[in-house]
Amino acid sequence: MAIWKAQRTLLIVGEGYAEEAFLNHVKRLYAPRGCGLSVTIKNARGKGARHVVDWTRRQIANVDFDSVASMLDTDQDWSEPVAKQARTAKILVLKSEPCFEALMLRLLGQSDAGETKVLKKRFAPYVNGEPLRAENYATHFGKGLLESRRNQEPTINTLLKLFGA
């Protein structure tokens, strides 16, 4: 009879499709099958920080996870009451300040100045023009880059700690 081994469970909710793709990329790098960590990635489909936290709370109402996190932008709807709501629900917030594309550009050593639309255009070439596909993050956002830049980006450091890295 096979020995059953309990796995640690982790839920990470991304604000949108780009966050979901990046999180799936990180999952492929740090949580291979049989590693003892079961990671669930979900997409809150935008609508601001308050919606992402509310959506995450609804996801954990009926399912128990060992750890829960939400990756969200701070440029829309982010406030102290939303942060308190997340803390109360024991949701770790992975803040993309001011937006996901700015966080990714900083990881690459690029400037994060400008409006969100401009940042999206500047970020697109690094993911083959398709930030919604997890495999497009492999070229520029490998394990080496994430590990080397984790001390400059607290959000990435916290994310990697969730994966046990």
PDB file of C-alpha atoms in Angstrom, residues 19 51 53 59 68 83 93 95 97 110-111 122 124-125 140 151:
ATOM      1  CA  GLU A  19      -1.209  38.146 -13.174  1.00  0.00           C
ATOM      2  CA  HIS A  51     -13.111  43.340  -5.705  1.00  0.00           C
ATOM      3  CA  VAL A  53     -10.026  40.859  -1.879  1.00  0.00           C
ATOM      4  CA  GLN A  59     -13.156  31.502  -2.658  1.00  0.00           C
ATOM      5  CA  VAL A  68      -3.950  32.399   0.772  1.00  0.00           C
ATOM      6  CA  ALA A  83      -5.985  46.165   3.540  1.00  0.00           C
ATOM      7  CA  VAL A  93      -1.633  40.828  -0.300  1.00  0.00           C
ATOM      8  CA  LYS A  95       0.968  44.462  -4.090  1.00  0.00           C
ATOM      9  CA  GLU A  97       2.687  49.137  -7.210  1.00  0.00           C
ATOM     10  CA  GLN A 110      13.592  49.146 -16.532  1.00  0.00           C
ATOM     11  CA  SER A 111      11.904  52.391 -15.507  1.00  0.00           C
ATOM     12  CA  ARG A 122       6.649  48.967 -22.817  1.00  0.00           C
ATOM     13  CA  ALA A 124       4.622  43.792 -24.148  1.00  0.00           C
ATOM     14  CA  PRO A 125       7.910  43.049 -26.014  1.00  0.00           C
ATOM     15  CA  HIS A 140      12.843  37.011 -19.460  1.00  0.00           C
ATOM     16  CA  ASN A 151      15.686  41.586  -2.556  1.00  0.00           C
TER      17      ASN A 151
END
